[in-house]
mmCIF file of C-alpha atoms and ligand atoms in Angstrom:
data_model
loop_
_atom_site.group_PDB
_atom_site.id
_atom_site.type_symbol
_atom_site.label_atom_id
_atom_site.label_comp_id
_atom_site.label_asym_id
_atom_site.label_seq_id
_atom_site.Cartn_x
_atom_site.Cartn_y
_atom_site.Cartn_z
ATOM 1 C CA UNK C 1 0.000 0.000 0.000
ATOM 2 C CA UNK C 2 1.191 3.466 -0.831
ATOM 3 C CA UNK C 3 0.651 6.308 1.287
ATOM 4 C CA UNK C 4 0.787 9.759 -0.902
ATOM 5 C CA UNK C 5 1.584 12.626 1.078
ATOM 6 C CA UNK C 6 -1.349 14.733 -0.280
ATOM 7 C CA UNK C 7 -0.814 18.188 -3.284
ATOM 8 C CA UNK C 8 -3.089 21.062 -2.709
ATOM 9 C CA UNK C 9 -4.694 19.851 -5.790
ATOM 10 C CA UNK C 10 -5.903 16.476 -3.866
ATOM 11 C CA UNK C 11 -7.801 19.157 -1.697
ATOM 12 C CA UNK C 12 -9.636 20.349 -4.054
ATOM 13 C CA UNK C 13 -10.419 17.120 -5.818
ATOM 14 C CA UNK C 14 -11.869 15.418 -1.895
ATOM 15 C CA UNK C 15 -14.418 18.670 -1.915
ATOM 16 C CA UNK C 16 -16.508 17.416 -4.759
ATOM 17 C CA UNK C 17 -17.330 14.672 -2.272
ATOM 18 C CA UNK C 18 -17.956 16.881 1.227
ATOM 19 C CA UNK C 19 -21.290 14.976 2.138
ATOM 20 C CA UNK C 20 -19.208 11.526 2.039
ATOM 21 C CA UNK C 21 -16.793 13.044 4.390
ATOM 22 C CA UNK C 22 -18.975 14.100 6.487
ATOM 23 C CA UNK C 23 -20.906 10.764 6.537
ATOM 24 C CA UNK C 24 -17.934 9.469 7.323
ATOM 25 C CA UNK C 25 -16.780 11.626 10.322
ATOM 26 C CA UNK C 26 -20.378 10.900 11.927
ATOM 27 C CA UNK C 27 -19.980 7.358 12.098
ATOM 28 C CA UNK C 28 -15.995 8.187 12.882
ATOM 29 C CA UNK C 29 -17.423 10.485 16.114
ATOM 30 C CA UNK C 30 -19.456 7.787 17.013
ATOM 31 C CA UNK C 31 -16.583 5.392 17.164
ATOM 32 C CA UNK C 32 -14.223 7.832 17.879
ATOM 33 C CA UNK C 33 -13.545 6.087 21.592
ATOM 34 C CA UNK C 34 -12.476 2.884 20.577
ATOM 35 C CA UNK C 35 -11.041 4.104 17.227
ATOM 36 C CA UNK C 36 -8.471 6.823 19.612
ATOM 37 C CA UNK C 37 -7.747 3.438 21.656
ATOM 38 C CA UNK C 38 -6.529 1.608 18.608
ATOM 39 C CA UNK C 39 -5.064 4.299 17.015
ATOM 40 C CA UNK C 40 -6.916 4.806 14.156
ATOM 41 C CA UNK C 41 -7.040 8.167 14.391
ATOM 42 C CA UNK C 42 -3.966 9.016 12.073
ATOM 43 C CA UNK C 43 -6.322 7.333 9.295
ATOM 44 C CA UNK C 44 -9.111 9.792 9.443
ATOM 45 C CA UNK C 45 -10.090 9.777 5.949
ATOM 46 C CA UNK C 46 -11.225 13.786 6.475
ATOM 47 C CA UNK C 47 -8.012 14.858 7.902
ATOM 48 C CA UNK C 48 -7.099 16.534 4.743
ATOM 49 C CA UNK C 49 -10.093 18.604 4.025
ATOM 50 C CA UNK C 50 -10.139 19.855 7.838
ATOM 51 C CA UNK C 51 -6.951 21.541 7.199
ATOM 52 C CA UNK C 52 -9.024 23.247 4.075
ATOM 53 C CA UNK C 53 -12.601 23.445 5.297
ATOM 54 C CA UNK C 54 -13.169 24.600 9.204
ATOM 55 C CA UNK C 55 -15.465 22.212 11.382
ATOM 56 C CA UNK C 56 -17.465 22.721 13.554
ATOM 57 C CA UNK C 57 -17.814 20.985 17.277
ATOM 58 C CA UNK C 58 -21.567 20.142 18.332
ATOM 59 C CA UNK C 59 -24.286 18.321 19.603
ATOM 60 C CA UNK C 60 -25.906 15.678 17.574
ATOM 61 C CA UNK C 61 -30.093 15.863 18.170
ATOM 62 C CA UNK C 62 -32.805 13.702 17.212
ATOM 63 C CA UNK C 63 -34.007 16.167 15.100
ATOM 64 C CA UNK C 64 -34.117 14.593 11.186
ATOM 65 C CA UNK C 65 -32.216 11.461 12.166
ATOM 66 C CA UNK C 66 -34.437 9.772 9.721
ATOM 67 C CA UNK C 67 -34.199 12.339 6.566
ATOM 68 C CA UNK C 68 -31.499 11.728 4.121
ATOM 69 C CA UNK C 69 -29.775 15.413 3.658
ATOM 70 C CA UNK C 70 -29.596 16.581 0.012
ATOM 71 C CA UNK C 71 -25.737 16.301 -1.696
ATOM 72 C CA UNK C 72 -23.726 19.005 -0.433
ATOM 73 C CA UNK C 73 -23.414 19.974 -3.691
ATOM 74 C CA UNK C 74 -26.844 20.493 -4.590
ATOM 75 C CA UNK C 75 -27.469 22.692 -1.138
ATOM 76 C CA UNK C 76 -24.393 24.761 -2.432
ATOM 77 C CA UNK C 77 -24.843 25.123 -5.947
ATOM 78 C CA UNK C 78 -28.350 25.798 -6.416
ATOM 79 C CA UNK C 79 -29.491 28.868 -3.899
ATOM 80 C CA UNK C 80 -31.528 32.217 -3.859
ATOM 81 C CA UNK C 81 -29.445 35.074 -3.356
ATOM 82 C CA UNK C 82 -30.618 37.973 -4.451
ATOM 83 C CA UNK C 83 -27.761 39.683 -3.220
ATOM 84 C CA UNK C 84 -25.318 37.985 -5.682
ATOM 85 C CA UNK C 85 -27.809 37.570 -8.830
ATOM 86 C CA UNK C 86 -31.366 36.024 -9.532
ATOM 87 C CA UNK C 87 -29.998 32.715 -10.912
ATOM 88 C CA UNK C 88 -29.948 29.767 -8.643
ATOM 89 C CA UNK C 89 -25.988 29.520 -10.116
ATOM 90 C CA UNK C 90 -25.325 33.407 -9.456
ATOM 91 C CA UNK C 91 -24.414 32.369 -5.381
ATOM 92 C CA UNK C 92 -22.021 30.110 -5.741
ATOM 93 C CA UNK C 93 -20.530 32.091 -8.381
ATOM 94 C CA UNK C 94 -20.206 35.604 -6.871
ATOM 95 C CA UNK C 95 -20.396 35.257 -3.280
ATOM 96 C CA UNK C 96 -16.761 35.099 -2.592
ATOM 97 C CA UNK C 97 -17.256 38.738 -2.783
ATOM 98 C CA UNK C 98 -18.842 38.569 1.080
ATOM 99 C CA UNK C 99 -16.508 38.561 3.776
ATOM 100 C CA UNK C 100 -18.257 37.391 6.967
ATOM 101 C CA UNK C 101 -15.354 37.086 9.003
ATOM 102 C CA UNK C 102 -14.650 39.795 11.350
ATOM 103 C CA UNK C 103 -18.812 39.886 11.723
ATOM 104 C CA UNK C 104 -20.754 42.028 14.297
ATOM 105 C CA UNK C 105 -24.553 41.771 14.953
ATOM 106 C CA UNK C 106 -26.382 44.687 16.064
ATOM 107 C CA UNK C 107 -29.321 44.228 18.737
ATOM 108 C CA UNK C 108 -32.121 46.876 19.575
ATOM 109 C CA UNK C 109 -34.929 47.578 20.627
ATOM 110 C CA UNK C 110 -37.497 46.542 23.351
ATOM 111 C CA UNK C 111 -34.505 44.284 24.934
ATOM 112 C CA UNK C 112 -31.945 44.712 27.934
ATOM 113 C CA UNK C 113 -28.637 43.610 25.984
ATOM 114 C CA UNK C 114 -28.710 46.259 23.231
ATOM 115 C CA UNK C 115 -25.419 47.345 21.454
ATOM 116 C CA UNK C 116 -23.109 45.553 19.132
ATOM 117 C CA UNK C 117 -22.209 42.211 19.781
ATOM 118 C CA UNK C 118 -19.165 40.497 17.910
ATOM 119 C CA UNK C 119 -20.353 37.172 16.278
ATOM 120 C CA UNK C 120 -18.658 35.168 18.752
ATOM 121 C CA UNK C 121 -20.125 36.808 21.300
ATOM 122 C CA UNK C 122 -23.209 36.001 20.503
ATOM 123 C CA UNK C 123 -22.817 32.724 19.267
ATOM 124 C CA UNK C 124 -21.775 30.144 21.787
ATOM 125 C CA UNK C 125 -19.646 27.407 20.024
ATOM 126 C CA UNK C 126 -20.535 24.949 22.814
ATOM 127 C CA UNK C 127 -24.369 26.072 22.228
ATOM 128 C CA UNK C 128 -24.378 25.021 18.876
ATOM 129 C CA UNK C 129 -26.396 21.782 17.612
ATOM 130 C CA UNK C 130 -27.129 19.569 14.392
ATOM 131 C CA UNK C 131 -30.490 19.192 13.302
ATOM 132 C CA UNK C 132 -31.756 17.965 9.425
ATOM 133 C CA UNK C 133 -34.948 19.866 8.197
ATOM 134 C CA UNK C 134 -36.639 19.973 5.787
ATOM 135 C CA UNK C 135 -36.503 23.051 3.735
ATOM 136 C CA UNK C 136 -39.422 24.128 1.391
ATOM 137 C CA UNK C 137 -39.059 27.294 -0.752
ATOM 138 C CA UNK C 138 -42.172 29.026 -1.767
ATOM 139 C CA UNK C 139 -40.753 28.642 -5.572
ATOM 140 C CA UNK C 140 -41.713 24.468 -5.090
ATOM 141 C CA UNK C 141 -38.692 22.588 -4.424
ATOM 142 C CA UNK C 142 -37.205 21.551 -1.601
ATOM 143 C CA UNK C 143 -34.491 19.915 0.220
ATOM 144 C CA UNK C 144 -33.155 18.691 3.351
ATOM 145 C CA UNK C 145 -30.077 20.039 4.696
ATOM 146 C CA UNK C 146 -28.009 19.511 8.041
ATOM 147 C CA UNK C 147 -28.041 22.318 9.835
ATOM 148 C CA UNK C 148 -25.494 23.407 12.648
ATOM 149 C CA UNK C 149 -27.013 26.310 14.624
ATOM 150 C CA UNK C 150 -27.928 27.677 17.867
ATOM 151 C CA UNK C 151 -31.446 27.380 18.705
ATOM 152 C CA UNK C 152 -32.640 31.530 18.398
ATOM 153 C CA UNK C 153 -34.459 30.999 22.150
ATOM 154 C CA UNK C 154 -31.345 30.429 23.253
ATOM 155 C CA UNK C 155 -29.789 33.646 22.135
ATOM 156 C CA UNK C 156 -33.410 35.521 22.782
ATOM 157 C CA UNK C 157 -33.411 34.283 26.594
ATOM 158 C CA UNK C 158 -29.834 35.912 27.077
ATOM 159 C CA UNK C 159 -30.419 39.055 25.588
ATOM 160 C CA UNK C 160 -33.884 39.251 27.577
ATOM 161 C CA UNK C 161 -36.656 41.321 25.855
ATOM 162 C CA UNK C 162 -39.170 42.910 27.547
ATOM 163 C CA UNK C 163 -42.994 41.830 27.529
ATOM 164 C CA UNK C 164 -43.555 45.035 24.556
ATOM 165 C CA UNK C 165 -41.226 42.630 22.419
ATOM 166 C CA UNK C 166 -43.913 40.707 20.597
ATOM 167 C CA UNK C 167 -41.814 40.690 17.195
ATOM 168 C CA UNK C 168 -38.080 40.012 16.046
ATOM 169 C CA UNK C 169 -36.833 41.813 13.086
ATOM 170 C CA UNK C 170 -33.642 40.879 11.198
ATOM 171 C CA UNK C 171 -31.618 42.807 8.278
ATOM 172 C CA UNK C 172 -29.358 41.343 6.260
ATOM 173 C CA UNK C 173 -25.867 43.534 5.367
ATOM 174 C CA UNK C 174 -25.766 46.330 3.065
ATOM 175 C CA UNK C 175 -22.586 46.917 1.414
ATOM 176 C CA UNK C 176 -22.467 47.017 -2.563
ATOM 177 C CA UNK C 177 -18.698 46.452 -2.262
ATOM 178 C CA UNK C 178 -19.519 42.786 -0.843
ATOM 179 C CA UNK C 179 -23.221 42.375 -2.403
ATOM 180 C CA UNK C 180 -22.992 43.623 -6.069
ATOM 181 C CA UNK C 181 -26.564 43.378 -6.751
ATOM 182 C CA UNK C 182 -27.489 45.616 -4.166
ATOM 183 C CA UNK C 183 -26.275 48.323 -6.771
ATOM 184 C CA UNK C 184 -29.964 47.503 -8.769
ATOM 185 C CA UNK C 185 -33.210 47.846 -7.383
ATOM 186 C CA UNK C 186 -34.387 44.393 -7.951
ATOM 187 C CA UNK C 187 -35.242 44.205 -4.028
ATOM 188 C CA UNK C 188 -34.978 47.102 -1.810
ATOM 189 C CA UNK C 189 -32.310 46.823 -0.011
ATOM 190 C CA UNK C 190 -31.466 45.736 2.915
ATOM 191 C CA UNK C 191 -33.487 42.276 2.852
ATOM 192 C CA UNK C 192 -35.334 42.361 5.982
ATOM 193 C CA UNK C 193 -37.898 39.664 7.781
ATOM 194 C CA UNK C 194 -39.353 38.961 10.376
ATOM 195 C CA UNK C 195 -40.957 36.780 13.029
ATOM 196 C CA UNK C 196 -43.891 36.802 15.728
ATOM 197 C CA UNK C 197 -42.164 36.265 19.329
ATOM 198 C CA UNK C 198 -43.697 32.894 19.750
ATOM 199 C CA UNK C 199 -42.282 31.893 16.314
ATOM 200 C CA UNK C 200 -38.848 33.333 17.263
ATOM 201 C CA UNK C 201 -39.112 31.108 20.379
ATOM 202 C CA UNK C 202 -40.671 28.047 19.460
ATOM 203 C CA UNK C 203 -37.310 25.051 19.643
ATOM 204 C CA UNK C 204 -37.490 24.707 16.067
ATOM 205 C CA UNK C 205 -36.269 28.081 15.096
ATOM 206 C CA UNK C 206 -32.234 28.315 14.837
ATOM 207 C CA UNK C 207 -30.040 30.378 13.745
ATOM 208 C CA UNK C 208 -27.684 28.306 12.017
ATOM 209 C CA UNK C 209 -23.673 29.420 11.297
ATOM 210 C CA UNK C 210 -22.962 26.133 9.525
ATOM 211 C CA UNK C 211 -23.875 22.847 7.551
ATOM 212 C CA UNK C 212 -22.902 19.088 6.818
ATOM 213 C CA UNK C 213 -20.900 20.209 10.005
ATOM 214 C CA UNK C 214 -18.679 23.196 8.610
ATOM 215 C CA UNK C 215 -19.008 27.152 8.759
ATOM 216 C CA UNK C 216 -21.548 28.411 6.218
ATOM 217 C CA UNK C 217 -20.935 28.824 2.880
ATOM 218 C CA UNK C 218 -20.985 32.533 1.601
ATOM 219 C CA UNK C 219 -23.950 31.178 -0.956
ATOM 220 C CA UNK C 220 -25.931 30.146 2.106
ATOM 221 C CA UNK C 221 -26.293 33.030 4.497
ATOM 222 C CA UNK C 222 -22.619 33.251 5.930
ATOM 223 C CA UNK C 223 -21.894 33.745 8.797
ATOM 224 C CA UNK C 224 -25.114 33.701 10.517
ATOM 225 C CA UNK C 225 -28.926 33.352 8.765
ATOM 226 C CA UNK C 226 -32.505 32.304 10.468
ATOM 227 C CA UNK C 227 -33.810 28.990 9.847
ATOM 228 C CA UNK C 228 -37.520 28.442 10.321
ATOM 229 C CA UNK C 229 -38.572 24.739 8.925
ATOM 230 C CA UNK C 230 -41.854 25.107 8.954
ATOM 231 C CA UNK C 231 -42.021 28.665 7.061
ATOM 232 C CA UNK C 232 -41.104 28.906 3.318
ATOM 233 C CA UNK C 233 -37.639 29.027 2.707
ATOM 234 C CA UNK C 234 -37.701 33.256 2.216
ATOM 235 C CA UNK C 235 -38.272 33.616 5.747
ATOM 236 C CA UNK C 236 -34.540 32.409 6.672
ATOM 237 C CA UNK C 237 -32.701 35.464 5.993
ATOM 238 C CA UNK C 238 -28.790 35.535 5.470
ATOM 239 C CA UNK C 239 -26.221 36.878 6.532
ATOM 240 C CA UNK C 240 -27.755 38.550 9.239
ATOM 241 C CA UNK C 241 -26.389 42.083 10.768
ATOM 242 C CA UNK C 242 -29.697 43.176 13.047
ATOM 243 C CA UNK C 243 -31.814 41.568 15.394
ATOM 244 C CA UNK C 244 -34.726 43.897 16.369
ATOM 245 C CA UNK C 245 -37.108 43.557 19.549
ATOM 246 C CA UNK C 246 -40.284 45.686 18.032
ATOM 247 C CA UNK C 247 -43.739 45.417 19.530
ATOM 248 C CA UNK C 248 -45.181 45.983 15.895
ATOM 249 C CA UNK C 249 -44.809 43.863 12.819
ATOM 250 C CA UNK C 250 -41.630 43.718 10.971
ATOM 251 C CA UNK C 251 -41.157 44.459 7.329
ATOM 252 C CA UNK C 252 -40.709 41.362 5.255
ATOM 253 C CA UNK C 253 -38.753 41.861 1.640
ATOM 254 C CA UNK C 254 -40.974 39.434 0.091
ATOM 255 C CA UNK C 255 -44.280 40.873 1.427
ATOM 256 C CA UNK C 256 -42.980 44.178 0.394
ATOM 257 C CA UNK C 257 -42.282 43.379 -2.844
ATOM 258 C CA UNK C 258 -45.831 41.412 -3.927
ATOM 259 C CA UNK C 259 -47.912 41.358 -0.511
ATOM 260 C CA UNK C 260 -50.516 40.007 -2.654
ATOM 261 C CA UNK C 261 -48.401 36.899 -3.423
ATOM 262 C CA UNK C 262 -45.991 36.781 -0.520
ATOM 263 C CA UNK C 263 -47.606 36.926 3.524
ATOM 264 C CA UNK C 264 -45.807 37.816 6.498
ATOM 265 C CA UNK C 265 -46.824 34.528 7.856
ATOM 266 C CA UNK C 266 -45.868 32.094 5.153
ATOM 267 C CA UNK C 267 -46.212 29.087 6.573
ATOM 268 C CA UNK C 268 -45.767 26.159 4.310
ATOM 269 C CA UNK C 269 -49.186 25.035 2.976
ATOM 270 C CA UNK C 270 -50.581 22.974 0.309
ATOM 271 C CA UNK C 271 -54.079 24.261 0.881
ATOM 272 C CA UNK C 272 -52.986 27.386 -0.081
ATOM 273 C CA UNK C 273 -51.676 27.903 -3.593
ATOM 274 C CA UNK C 274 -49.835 30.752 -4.284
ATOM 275 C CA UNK C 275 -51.365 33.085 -7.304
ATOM 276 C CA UNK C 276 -49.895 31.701 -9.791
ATOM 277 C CA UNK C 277 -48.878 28.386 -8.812
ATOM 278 C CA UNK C 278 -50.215 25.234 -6.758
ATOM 279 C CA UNK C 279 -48.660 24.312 -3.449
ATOM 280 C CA UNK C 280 -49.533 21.162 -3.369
ATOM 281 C CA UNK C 281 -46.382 19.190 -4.338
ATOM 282 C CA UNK C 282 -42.934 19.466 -4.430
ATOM 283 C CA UNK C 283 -39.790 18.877 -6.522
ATOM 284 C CA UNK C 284 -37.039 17.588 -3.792
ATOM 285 C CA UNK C 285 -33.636 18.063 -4.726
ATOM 286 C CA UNK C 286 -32.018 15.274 -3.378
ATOM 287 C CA UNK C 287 -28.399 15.829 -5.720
ATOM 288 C CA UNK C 288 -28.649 11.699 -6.473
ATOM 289 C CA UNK C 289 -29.781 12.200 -9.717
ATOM 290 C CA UNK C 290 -26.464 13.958 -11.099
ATOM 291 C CA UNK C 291 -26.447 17.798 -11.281
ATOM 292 C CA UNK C 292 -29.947 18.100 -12.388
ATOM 293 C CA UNK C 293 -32.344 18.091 -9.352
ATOM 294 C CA UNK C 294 -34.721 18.682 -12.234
ATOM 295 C CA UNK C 295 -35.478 15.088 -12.661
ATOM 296 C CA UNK C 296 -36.155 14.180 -9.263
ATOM 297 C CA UNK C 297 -39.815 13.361 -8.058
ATOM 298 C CA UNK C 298 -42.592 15.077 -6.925
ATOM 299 C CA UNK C 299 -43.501 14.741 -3.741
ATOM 300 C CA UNK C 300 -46.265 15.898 -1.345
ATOM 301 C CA UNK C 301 -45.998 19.367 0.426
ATOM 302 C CA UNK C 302 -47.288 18.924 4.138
ATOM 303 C CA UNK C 303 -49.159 21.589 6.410
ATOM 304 C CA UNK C 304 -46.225 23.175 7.929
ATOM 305 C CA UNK C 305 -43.695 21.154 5.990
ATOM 306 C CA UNK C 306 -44.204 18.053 8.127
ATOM 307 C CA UNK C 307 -44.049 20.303 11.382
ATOM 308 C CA UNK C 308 -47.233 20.400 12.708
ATOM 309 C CA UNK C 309 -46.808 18.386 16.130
ATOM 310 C CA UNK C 310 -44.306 21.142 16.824
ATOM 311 C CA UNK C 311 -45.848 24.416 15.788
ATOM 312 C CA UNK C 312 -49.670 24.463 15.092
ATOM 313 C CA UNK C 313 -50.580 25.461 18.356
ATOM 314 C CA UNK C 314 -49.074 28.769 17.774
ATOM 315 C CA UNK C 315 -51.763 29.049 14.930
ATOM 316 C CA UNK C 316 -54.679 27.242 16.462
ATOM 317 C CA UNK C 317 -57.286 30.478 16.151
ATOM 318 C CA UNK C 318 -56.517 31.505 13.014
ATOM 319 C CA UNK C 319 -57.676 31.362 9.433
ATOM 320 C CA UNK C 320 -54.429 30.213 7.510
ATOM 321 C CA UNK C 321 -55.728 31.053 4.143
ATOM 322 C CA UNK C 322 -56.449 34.980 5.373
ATOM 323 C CA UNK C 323 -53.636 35.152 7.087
ATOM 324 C CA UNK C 324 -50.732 33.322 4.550
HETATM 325 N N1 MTE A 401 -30.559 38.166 2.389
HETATM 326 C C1 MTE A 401 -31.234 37.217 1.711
HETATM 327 N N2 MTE A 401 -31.718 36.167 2.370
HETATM 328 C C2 MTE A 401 -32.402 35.195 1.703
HETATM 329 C C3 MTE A 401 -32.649 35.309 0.313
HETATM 330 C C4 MTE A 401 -32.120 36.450 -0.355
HETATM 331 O O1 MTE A 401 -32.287 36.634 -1.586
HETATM 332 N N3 MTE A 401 -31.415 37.366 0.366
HETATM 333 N N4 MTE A 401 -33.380 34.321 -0.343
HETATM 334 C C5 MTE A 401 -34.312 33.526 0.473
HETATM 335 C C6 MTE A 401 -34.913 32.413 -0.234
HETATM 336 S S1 MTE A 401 -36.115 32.782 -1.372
HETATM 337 C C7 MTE A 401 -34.608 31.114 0.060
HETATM 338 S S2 MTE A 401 -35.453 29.811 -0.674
HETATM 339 C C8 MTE A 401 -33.511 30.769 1.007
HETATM 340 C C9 MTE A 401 -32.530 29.839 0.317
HETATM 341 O O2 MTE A 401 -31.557 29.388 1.230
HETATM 342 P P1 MTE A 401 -30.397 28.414 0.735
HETATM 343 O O3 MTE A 401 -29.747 29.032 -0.453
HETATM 344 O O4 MTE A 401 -29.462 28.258 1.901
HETATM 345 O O5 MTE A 401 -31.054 27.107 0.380
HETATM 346 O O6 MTE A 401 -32.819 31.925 1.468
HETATM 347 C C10 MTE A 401 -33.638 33.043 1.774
HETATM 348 N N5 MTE A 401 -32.852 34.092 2.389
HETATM 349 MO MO1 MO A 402 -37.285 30.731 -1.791
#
């Protein structure tokens, strides 16, 4: 057997296959005891890449134990981003332009802890989690992608709002140097959203700084975005500079730009089609079938994308077709 001592070109060549790496260092964490026993460690297949690729430390949850994540790939390569182009390729392409590393987040409003927080501050590493959702964007398709984030209750219970907090806002960065198409008026700029208090705090909501276990790509909301599973993917703003304690209702991009199509709610929910398409299925993107998540099936869209147990309380007296 030969042992290569590895090129910076074999580093490149190992990315095309992240999600098999990280397979692989889930079932190596799991055996990691007896495996640091036998000394097995030196043979850690992802060795290499961890020298190119930063991972993160967390806790493994039950949360979407069951779901098979979609490729790496296809979570990295096929995004909305308005803030680097309208194509689902224009992310990947131009986001090297953002540079979320130094990173402050601003918090204000009806909250003790105002001021400006550095991310790290903020951000507990030991606080931070793995949990796979499913992700539904209001455009139907969908994926399901590994998550590592900090539960946004978490960070909301530290900062400690007052009871005239019933909303959270967030705002995305503005800087044209970083975010070319913010130099158009496709949006208006900054993307903002927003989320009731109860949403904000129900355990389902994170705010994730990573996935398939490493830092966030720029094309997915680095450093920091909102996750909300059961919401259509618009909701889960990137690259988030502004956390907001308001007692009225945020502005939402989305809802600004066609309220008629777009609601503040947005839960996900095949009853209600959007104006000019159904919401009743679903085109998952699992990445198996080559580059083209095109040709994958149609599936069923669920009331709250599948998260009902978990959140329909927090709708239980109201009309979800009025209020969308
Ligand atoms: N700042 C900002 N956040 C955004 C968007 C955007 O254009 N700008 N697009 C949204 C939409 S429509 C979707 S579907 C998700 C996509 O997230 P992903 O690329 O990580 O899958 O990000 C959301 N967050
Ligand atoms: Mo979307």
């Amino acid at each position: 057997m030969i042992i290569r001592t590895p090129k910076s070109y074999d580093l490149k060549e190992t990315s095309v296959t992240k999600e098999d790496i990280y397979f692989n260092r889930r079932k190596f964490l799991k055996s990691s005891l007896a495996a640091a026993a036998s000394g097995f460690l030196g043979f850690c297949p992802s060795k290499n890449l961890q020298a190119e690729v930063q991972q993160l430390s967390y806790k493994t949850t039950k949360w979407g134990k069951t779901l098979k994540p979609s490729s790496f790939e296809a979570i990295t390569s096929y995004n909305n981003f308005y803030e680097f182009g309208t194509d689902k390729s224009d992310p990947k392409k131009n986001s090297h332009l953002l540079k979320p590393k130094p990173w402050t987040i601003e918090v204000a409003g009806h909250v003790e802890k105002t001021g400006v927080f550095d991310f790290d501050e903020l951000v507990e590493k030991k606080t931070l989690e793995e949990r796979i959702y499913r992700m539904r964007c209001v455009e139907a398709w969908s994926m399901v992608i590994p998550w590592i984030g900090v539960p946004l209750n978490k960070i909301i219970k530290k900062l400690n709002p007052s009871s005239k907090a019933k909303f959270v806002g967030f705002t995305t960065l503005k800087d044209p140097t970083q975010m070319p198409m913010q130099n158009t008026n496709i949006l208006d700029w900054p993307y903002v959203e927003g989320l009731r208090i109860d949403e904000a705090m129900n355990p389902l909501t994170l705010l994730a700084v990573g996935l398939y276990g490493k830092t966030m790509p720029n094309q997915n909301g680095a450093p920091i975005r909102l996750v909300v599973p059961w919401k259509y993917g618009f909701k889960g703003i990137k690259s988030i500079v502004k956390i907001e304690f308001l007692s009225h209702k945020p502005p939402s991009s989305w809802n600004i730009q066609a309220p008629q199509e777009y609601g503040f709610y947005s839960n996900v929910n095949p009853n209600r089609d959007h104006p000019r398409w159904s919401q009743k299925k679903e085109r998952r993107i699992t990445g198996q079938s080559g580059f083209a998540a095109l040709f994958d099936d149609k599936i069923d869209t669920l009331l709250f994308n599948g998260y009902a147990e978990e959140v329909a309380h927090l709708y239980k007296d109201m009309d979800l077709i009025k209020f969308f």
